[in-house]
PDB file of C-alpha atoms in Angstrom:
ATOM      1  CA  UNK A   1      19.161 127.636 108.377  1.00 53.00           C
ATOM      2  CA  UNK A   2      18.801 127.208 111.903  1.00 60.00           C
ATOM      3  CA  UNK A   3      20.752 124.743 114.021  1.00 67.00           C
ATOM      4  CA  UNK A   4      21.217 123.735 117.585  1.00 72.00           C
ATOM      5  CA  UNK A   5      24.121 121.799 118.798  1.00 67.00           C
ATOM      6  CA  UNK A   6      25.156 120.250 121.931  1.00 61.00           C
ATOM      7  CA  UNK A   7      28.865 120.107 122.905  1.00 65.00           C
ATOM      8  CA  UNK A   8      29.160 116.548 124.267  1.00 79.00           C
ATOM      9  CA  UNK A   9      27.141 113.497 123.304  1.00 85.00           C
ATOM     10  CA  UNK A  10      27.786 112.115 126.723  1.00 90.00           C
ATOM     11  CA  UNK A  11      28.509 113.259 130.194  1.00 93.00           C
ATOM     12  CA  UNK A  12      29.168 111.089 133.278  1.00 95.00           C
ATOM     13  CA  UNK A  13      29.094 112.659 136.912  1.00 95.00           C
ATOM     14  CA  UNK A  14      29.257 111.418 140.260  1.00 96.00           C
ATOM     15  CA  UNK A  15      26.059 111.286 142.327  1.00 96.00           C
ATOM     16  CA  UNK A  16      25.837 114.302 144.362  1.00 96.00           C
ATOM     17  CA  UNK A  17      27.949 116.544 142.162  1.00 96.00           C
ATOM     18  CA  UNK A  18      26.697 119.252 140.044  1.00 96.00           C
ATOM     19  CA  UNK A  19      26.199 118.536 136.243  1.00 96.00           C
ATOM     20  CA  UNK A  20      26.393 121.195 133.416  1.00 96.00           C
ATOM     21  CA  UNK A  21      25.051 120.429 129.971  1.00 95.00           C
ATOM     22  CA  UNK A  22      26.062 122.783 127.089  1.00 93.00           C
ATOM     23  CA  UNK A  23      24.335 123.860 123.926  1.00 92.00           C
ATOM     24  CA  UNK A  24      25.187 126.293 121.120  1.00 90.00           C
ATOM     25  CA  UNK A  25      22.533 127.779 118.588  1.00 87.00           C
ATOM     26  CA  UNK A  26      22.909 129.576 115.447  1.00 82.00           C
ATOM     27  CA  UNK A  27      19.719 131.685 115.130  1.00 78.00           C
ATOM     28  CA  UNK A  28      20.250 134.954 117.041  1.00 75.00           C
ATOM     29  CA  UNK A  29      16.725 136.024 116.191  1.00 76.00           C
ATOM     30  CA  UNK A  30      15.226 133.125 118.218  1.00 77.00           C
ATOM     31  CA  UNK A  31      13.887 134.482 121.506  1.00 83.00           C
ATOM     32  CA  UNK A  32      12.749 131.196 123.254  1.00 89.00           C
ATOM     33  CA  UNK A  33      14.841 128.294 124.519  1.00 92.00           C
ATOM     34  CA  UNK A  34      13.865 125.060 126.313  1.00 92.00           C
ATOM     35  CA  UNK A  35      15.572 122.193 127.872  1.00 94.00           C
ATOM     36  CA  UNK A  36      13.911 118.861 127.800  1.00 94.00           C
ATOM     37  CA  UNK A  37      14.794 115.407 129.616  1.00 95.00           C
ATOM     38  CA  UNK A  38      14.079 112.233 127.840  1.00 94.00           C
ATOM     39  CA  UNK A  39      14.085 109.030 129.790  1.00 93.00           C
ATOM     40  CA  UNK A  40      14.370 105.578 128.234  1.00 88.00           C
ATOM     41  CA  UNK A  41      11.190 104.522 126.504  1.00 83.00           C
ATOM     42  CA  UNK A  42       9.496 107.901 127.078  1.00 87.00           C
ATOM     43  CA  UNK A  43       8.956 111.120 125.209  1.00 90.00           C
ATOM     44  CA  UNK A  44      10.822 114.309 125.937  1.00 92.00           C
ATOM     45  CA  UNK A  45       9.618 116.069 129.164  1.00 92.00           C
ATOM     46  CA  UNK A  46       9.844 119.866 129.778  1.00 91.00           C
ATOM     47  CA  UNK A  47      12.397 120.895 132.319  1.00 93.00           C
ATOM     48  CA  UNK A  48      12.846 124.649 132.067  1.00 94.00           C
ATOM     49  CA  UNK A  49      12.632 127.380 129.629  1.00 92.00           C
ATOM     50  CA  UNK A  50      14.025 130.969 129.325  1.00 93.00           C
ATOM     51  CA  UNK A  51      13.319 133.997 127.070  1.00 91.00           C
ATOM     52  CA  UNK A  52      15.952 136.010 125.586  1.00 90.00           C
ATOM     53  CA  UNK A  53      15.373 139.027 127.643  1.00 92.00           C
ATOM     54  CA  UNK A  54      16.573 137.088 130.564  1.00 94.00           C
ATOM     55  CA  UNK A  55      20.170 135.532 131.034  1.00 95.00           C
ATOM     56  CA  UNK A  56      19.322 133.196 133.992  1.00 97.00           C
ATOM     57  CA  UNK A  57      16.421 131.240 135.325  1.00 96.00           C
ATOM     58  CA  UNK A  58      16.192 128.891 138.227  1.00 96.00           C
ATOM     59  CA  UNK A  59      13.916 125.878 138.925  1.00 93.00           C
ATOM     60  CA  UNK A  60      13.983 123.190 141.441  1.00 92.00           C
ATOM     61  CA  UNK A  61      17.635 121.960 141.355  1.00 95.00           C
ATOM     62  CA  UNK A  62      18.020 123.280 137.677  1.00 97.00           C
ATOM     63  CA  UNK A  63      19.239 126.537 136.428  1.00 97.00           C
ATOM     64  CA  UNK A  64      19.439 127.657 132.724  1.00 97.00           C
ATOM     65  CA  UNK A  65      21.942 130.148 131.599  1.00 97.00           C
ATOM     66  CA  UNK A  66      21.719 132.190 128.408  1.00 95.00           C
ATOM     67  CA  UNK A  67      24.581 133.873 126.781  1.00 93.00           C
ATOM     68  CA  UNK A  68      23.369 135.661 123.738  1.00 90.00           C
ATOM     69  CA  UNK A  69      26.806 137.251 122.996  1.00 90.00           C
ATOM     70  CA  UNK A  70      28.354 133.757 122.160  1.00 91.00           C
ATOM     71  CA  UNK A  71      24.951 132.080 121.484  1.00 90.00           C
ATOM     72  CA  UNK A  72      25.425 129.536 124.283  1.00 92.00           C
ATOM     73  CA  UNK A  73      22.843 127.893 126.450  1.00 93.00           C
ATOM     74  CA  UNK A  74      23.545 125.698 129.463  1.00 95.00           C
ATOM     75  CA  UNK A  75      21.640 123.537 131.918  1.00 97.00           C
ATOM     76  CA  UNK A  76      22.845 123.116 135.380  1.00 97.00           C
ATOM     77  CA  UNK A  77      21.603 120.352 137.618  1.00 97.00           C
ATOM     78  CA  UNK A  78      22.559 120.529 141.330  1.00 97.00           C
ATOM     79  CA  UNK A  79      23.386 117.612 143.403  1.00 96.00           C
ATOM     80  CA  UNK A  80      22.739 115.080 140.661  1.00 96.00           C
ATOM     81  CA  UNK A  81      20.681 112.036 141.567  1.00 95.00           C
ATOM     82  CA  UNK A  82      20.313 108.606 139.827  1.00 95.00           C
ATOM     83  CA  UNK A  83      16.826 109.715 138.661  1.00 95.00           C
ATOM     84  CA  UNK A  84      18.494 112.518 136.673  1.00 97.00           C
ATOM     85  CA  UNK A  85      19.907 109.855 134.095  1.00 96.00           C
ATOM     86  CA  UNK A  86      18.525 110.613 130.830  1.00 96.00           C
ATOM     87  CA  UNK A  87      19.136 112.320 127.504  1.00 94.00           C
ATOM     88  CA  UNK A  88      18.844 116.151 127.784  1.00 94.00           C
ATOM     89  CA  UNK A  89      17.876 118.253 124.653  1.00 91.00           C
ATOM     90  CA  UNK A  90      18.174 121.933 124.195  1.00 92.00           C
ATOM     91  CA  UNK A  91      15.589 123.487 121.788  1.00 91.00           C
ATOM     92  CA  UNK A  92      15.123 127.065 120.363  1.00 89.00           C
ATOM     93  CA  UNK A  93      12.118 128.631 118.717  1.00 83.00           C
ATOM     94  CA  UNK A  94       8.500 129.168 119.732  1.00 71.00           C
ATOM     95  CA  UNK A  95       5.830 127.609 117.790  1.00 70.00           C
ATOM     96  CA  UNK A  96       8.267 125.597 115.714  1.00 78.00           C
ATOM     97  CA  UNK A  97      11.175 124.184 117.658  1.00 83.00           C
ATOM     98  CA  UNK A  98      14.549 123.254 116.445  1.00 85.00           C
ATOM     99  CA  UNK A  99      16.352 120.556 118.739  1.00 87.00           C
ATOM    100  CA  UNK A 100      19.913 119.776 119.453  1.00 84.00           C
ATOM    101  CA  UNK A 101      21.044 116.219 119.300  1.00 83.00           C
ATOM    102  CA  UNK A 102      21.103 115.450 123.036  1.00 88.00           C
ATOM    103  CA  UNK A 103      23.564 114.760 125.761  1.00 92.00           C
ATOM    104  CA  UNK A 104      23.246 111.425 127.570  1.00 93.00           C
ATOM    105  CA  UNK A 105      23.760 112.077 131.442  1.00 96.00           C
ATOM    106  CA  UNK A 106      24.878 109.024 133.292  1.00 95.00           C
ATOM    107  CA  UNK A 107      25.198 109.052 137.144  1.00 95.00           C
ATOM    108  CA  UNK A 108      27.994 107.177 138.772  1.00 92.00           C
ATOM    109  CA  UNK A 109      27.254 105.897 142.346  1.00 88.00           C
TER     110      UNK A 109
ATOM    111  CA  UNK B   1      -3.382 115.031 133.868  1.00 63.00           C
ATOM    112  CA  UNK B   2      -2.891 116.401 130.273  1.00 62.00           C
ATOM    113  CA  UNK B   3      -1.816 114.137 127.636  1.00 90.00           C
ATOM    114  CA  UNK B   4      -0.455 113.466 124.132  1.00 95.00           C
ATOM    115  CA  UNK B   5      -1.354 109.814 123.250  1.00 95.00           C
ATOM    116  CA  UNK B   6       0.203 107.975 120.468  1.00 95.00           C
ATOM    117  CA  UNK B   7      -1.797 104.776 119.532  1.00 88.00           C
ATOM    118  CA  UNK B   8       0.978 102.357 119.372  1.00 90.00           C
ATOM    119  CA  UNK B   9       4.148 101.977 121.241  1.00 92.00           C
ATOM    120  CA  UNK B  10       5.671  99.488 118.960  1.00 95.00           C
ATOM    121  CA  UNK B  11       4.848  98.744 115.295  1.00 96.00           C
ATOM    122  CA  UNK B  12       6.411  96.229 112.696  1.00 97.00           C
ATOM    123  CA  UNK B  13       5.450  96.804 109.011  1.00 97.00           C
ATOM    124  CA  UNK B  14       6.486  95.231 105.809  1.00 97.00           C
ATOM    125  CA  UNK B  15       8.331  97.427 103.157  1.00 98.00           C
ATOM    126  CA  UNK B  16       5.616  98.838 100.712  1.00 97.00           C
ATOM    127  CA  UNK B  17       2.811  98.888 103.278  1.00 97.00           C
ATOM    128  CA  UNK B  18       0.780 101.956 104.011  1.00 97.00           C
ATOM    129  CA  UNK B  19       1.202 102.897 107.754  1.00 97.00           C
ATOM    130  CA  UNK B  20      -0.888 105.148 109.899  1.00 97.00           C
ATOM    131  CA  UNK B  21       0.508 106.532 113.113  1.00 97.00           C
ATOM    132  CA  UNK B  22      -2.194 108.289 115.282  1.00 97.00           C
ATOM    133  CA  UNK B  23      -1.704 111.072 117.770  1.00 97.00           C
ATOM    134  CA  UNK B  24      -4.357 112.542 119.990  1.00 97.00           C
ATOM    135  CA  UNK B  25      -4.146 115.469 122.452  1.00 96.00           C
ATOM    136  CA  UNK B  26      -6.647 116.480 125.214  1.00 95.00           C
ATOM    137  CA  UNK B  27      -5.289 119.957 125.938  1.00 91.00           C
ATOM    138  CA  UNK B  28      -7.273 121.828 123.227  1.00 93.00           C
ATOM    139  CA  UNK B  29      -3.758 122.786 121.657  1.00 93.00           C
ATOM    140  CA  UNK B  30      -3.859 124.578 118.486  1.00 93.00           C
ATOM    141  CA  UNK B  31      -0.527 123.172 117.124  1.00 94.00           C
ATOM    142  CA  UNK B  32       0.443 119.659 116.442  1.00 96.00           C
ATOM    143  CA  UNK B  33       3.907 118.139 115.320  1.00 96.00           C
ATOM    144  CA  UNK B  34       5.444 115.013 114.134  1.00 97.00           C
ATOM    145  CA  UNK B  35       9.101 114.276 114.703  1.00 96.00           C
ATOM    146  CA  UNK B  36      11.332 111.390 114.001  1.00 96.00           C
ATOM    147  CA  UNK B  37      14.157 110.570 116.368  1.00 93.00           C
ATOM    148  CA  UNK B  38      17.353 108.694 115.213  1.00 91.00           C
ATOM    149  CA  UNK B  39      20.554 108.046 117.043  1.00 84.00           C
ATOM    150  CA  UNK B  40      23.137 110.794 116.341  1.00 80.00           C
ATOM    151  CA  UNK B  41      20.549 112.939 114.535  1.00 83.00           C
ATOM    152  CA  UNK B  42      18.214 114.085 117.390  1.00 84.00           C
ATOM    153  CA  UNK B  43      14.763 115.147 116.767  1.00 90.00           C
ATOM    154  CA  UNK B  44      13.733 116.104 113.197  1.00 92.00           C
ATOM    155  CA  UNK B  45      10.485 117.846 112.212  1.00 93.00           C
ATOM    156  CA  UNK B  46       8.470 115.942 109.683  1.00 96.00           C
ATOM    157  CA  UNK B  47       5.293 117.944 109.489  1.00 97.00           C
ATOM    158  CA  UNK B  48       3.378 120.295 111.643  1.00 95.00           C
ATOM    159  CA  UNK B  49      -0.214 121.821 111.711  1.00 96.00           C
ATOM    160  CA  UNK B  50      -1.244 125.085 113.218  1.00 94.00           C
ATOM    161  CA  UNK B  51      -4.972 124.497 112.851  1.00 93.00           C
ATOM    162  CA  UNK B  52      -7.414 121.926 111.665  1.00 95.00           C
ATOM    163  CA  UNK B  53      -6.941 121.052 107.889  1.00 94.00           C
ATOM    164  CA  UNK B  54      -3.707 122.977 107.904  1.00 94.00           C
ATOM    165  CA  UNK B  55      -0.380 121.294 107.475  1.00 96.00           C
ATOM    166  CA  UNK B  56       3.088 122.608 106.823  1.00 95.00           C
ATOM    167  CA  UNK B  57       6.182 120.634 105.743  1.00 95.00           C
ATOM    168  CA  UNK B  58       8.978 120.350 108.261  1.00 93.00           C
ATOM    169  CA  UNK B  59      12.627 119.484 107.571  1.00 91.00           C
ATOM    170  CA  UNK B  60      12.164 115.887 106.270  1.00 95.00           C
ATOM    171  CA  UNK B  61       8.727 115.493 104.731  1.00 97.00           C
ATOM    172  CA  UNK B  62       9.704 113.204 101.942  1.00 97.00           C
ATOM    173  CA  UNK B  63       7.932 109.868 102.051  1.00 97.00           C
ATOM    174  CA  UNK B  64       5.350 111.173 104.688  1.00 98.00           C
ATOM    175  CA  UNK B  65       1.978 112.691 104.618  1.00 98.00           C
ATOM    176  CA  UNK B  66      -0.332 114.114 107.504  1.00 98.00           C
ATOM    177  CA  UNK B  67      -3.966 114.460 108.140  1.00 97.00           C
ATOM    178  CA  UNK B  68      -5.733 116.823 110.692  1.00 98.00           C
ATOM    179  CA  UNK B  69      -9.464 116.563 110.355  1.00 97.00           C
ATOM    180  CA  UNK B  70     -10.028 117.368 113.997  1.00 97.00           C
ATOM    181  CA  UNK B  71      -8.267 119.571 116.313  1.00 96.00           C
ATOM    182  CA  UNK B  72      -7.316 116.891 118.838  1.00 97.00           C
ATOM    183  CA  UNK B  73      -5.951 114.391 116.212  1.00 97.00           C
ATOM    184  CA  UNK B  74      -2.957 114.524 114.067  1.00 98.00           C
ATOM    185  CA  UNK B  75      -2.089 111.495 111.751  1.00 97.00           C
ATOM    186  CA  UNK B  76       1.117 110.670 110.173  1.00 98.00           C
ATOM    187  CA  UNK B  77       0.894 108.479 107.002  1.00 98.00           C
ATOM    188  CA  UNK B  78       3.762 106.410 105.276  1.00 97.00           C
ATOM    189  CA  UNK B  79       2.304 105.939 101.919  1.00 95.00           C
ATOM    190  CA  UNK B  80       4.693 102.983 101.156  1.00 97.00           C
ATOM    191  CA  UNK B  81       6.936 102.200 104.002  1.00 98.00           C
ATOM    192  CA  UNK B  82      10.595 101.656 103.483  1.00 98.00           C
ATOM    193  CA  UNK B  83      13.437 100.337 105.707  1.00 98.00           C
ATOM    194  CA  UNK B  84      14.913 103.713 105.991  1.00 97.00           C
ATOM    195  CA  UNK B  85      11.737 104.892 107.768  1.00 98.00           C
ATOM    196  CA  UNK B  86      12.476 102.584 110.740  1.00 98.00           C
ATOM    197  CA  UNK B  87      12.576 105.068 113.504  1.00 97.00           C
ATOM    198  CA  UNK B  88      11.166 106.511 116.791  1.00 96.00           C
ATOM    199  CA  UNK B  89       8.328 108.647 115.971  1.00 97.00           C
ATOM    200  CA  UNK B  90       7.327 111.308 118.357  1.00 96.00           C
ATOM    201  CA  UNK B  91       4.168 113.546 118.304  1.00 97.00           C
ATOM    202  CA  UNK B  92       3.813 116.846 120.281  1.00 95.00           C
ATOM    203  CA  UNK B  93       1.325 119.523 120.752  1.00 94.00           C
ATOM    204  CA  UNK B  94       1.600 123.189 121.881  1.00 91.00           C
ATOM    205  CA  UNK B  95      -0.407 126.417 122.266  1.00 86.00           C
ATOM    206  CA  UNK B  96       0.396 129.305 120.052  1.00 80.00           C
ATOM    207  CA  UNK B  97       2.737 130.457 122.633  1.00 76.00           C
ATOM    208  CA  UNK B  98       4.764 127.297 122.891  1.00 75.00           C
ATOM    209  CA  UNK B  99       4.595 124.843 125.777  1.00 76.00           C
ATOM    210  CA  UNK B 100       5.281 121.650 123.942  1.00 85.00           C
ATOM    211  CA  UNK B 101       4.023 118.367 125.278  1.00 91.00           C
ATOM    212  CA  UNK B 102       5.220 115.184 123.796  1.00 93.00           C
ATOM    213  CA  UNK B 103       3.656 111.724 123.479  1.00 94.00           C
ATOM    214  CA  UNK B 104       5.642 108.535 124.551  1.00 93.00           C
ATOM    215  CA  UNK B 105       6.801 107.726 120.959  1.00 95.00           C
ATOM    216  CA  UNK B 106       6.027 104.845 118.531  1.00 96.00           C
ATOM    217  CA  UNK B 107       8.871 102.732 117.586  1.00 96.00           C
ATOM    218  CA  UNK B 108       8.285 101.673 113.993  1.00 97.00           C
ATOM    219  CA  UNK B 109      10.198  98.976 112.360  1.00 97.00           C
ATOM    220  CA  UNK B 110       9.963  98.289 108.759  1.00 98.00           C
ATOM    221  CA  UNK B 111      11.173  94.936 107.548  1.00 97.00           C
TER     222      UNK B 111
END
């Protein structure tokens, strides 16, 4: 079956540094990938998505990279801020999403 | 502001009780989903619905049922609550092309 996994359950970075959160997936037929951010006590919020016909997409301070050869997805956050502290999930699919387990990002002052 | 609203943020129920978790969306989305979220296990899909009165089992449907009588409302039912159903429950809705929006979650404790 499909699976999505994140490489690290936790990640700690210094404020102002760049953060990179990684994700691996198993279903090569999937053509849609999404990153979500979940702050404490809230539901997951959409950050950025990418389709399989692209290998990079940029948003405001965030970039998603897709490497279909090795089935790897990453989220880069530039100039990490305290407000970026959250759990980050990758997901694949379209109508029905399969989620990874999440990486908790902690920002050190 | 578009929304998915879950009726309760926190619930405490006794073992054996019948529990209803309600979810309403105001975006006219076709699809609705119920997930549970547990530490170390991520989000796991319980049930989903692509249309009114339609339902499909997700990855962990055992012990749950759902009801979708109106497009905007998707209810999750625990017929006889058990302690292993203590969890965070998340509702989401989406269009047929994707674009998930999540509710804030209901933290259910079964004692």
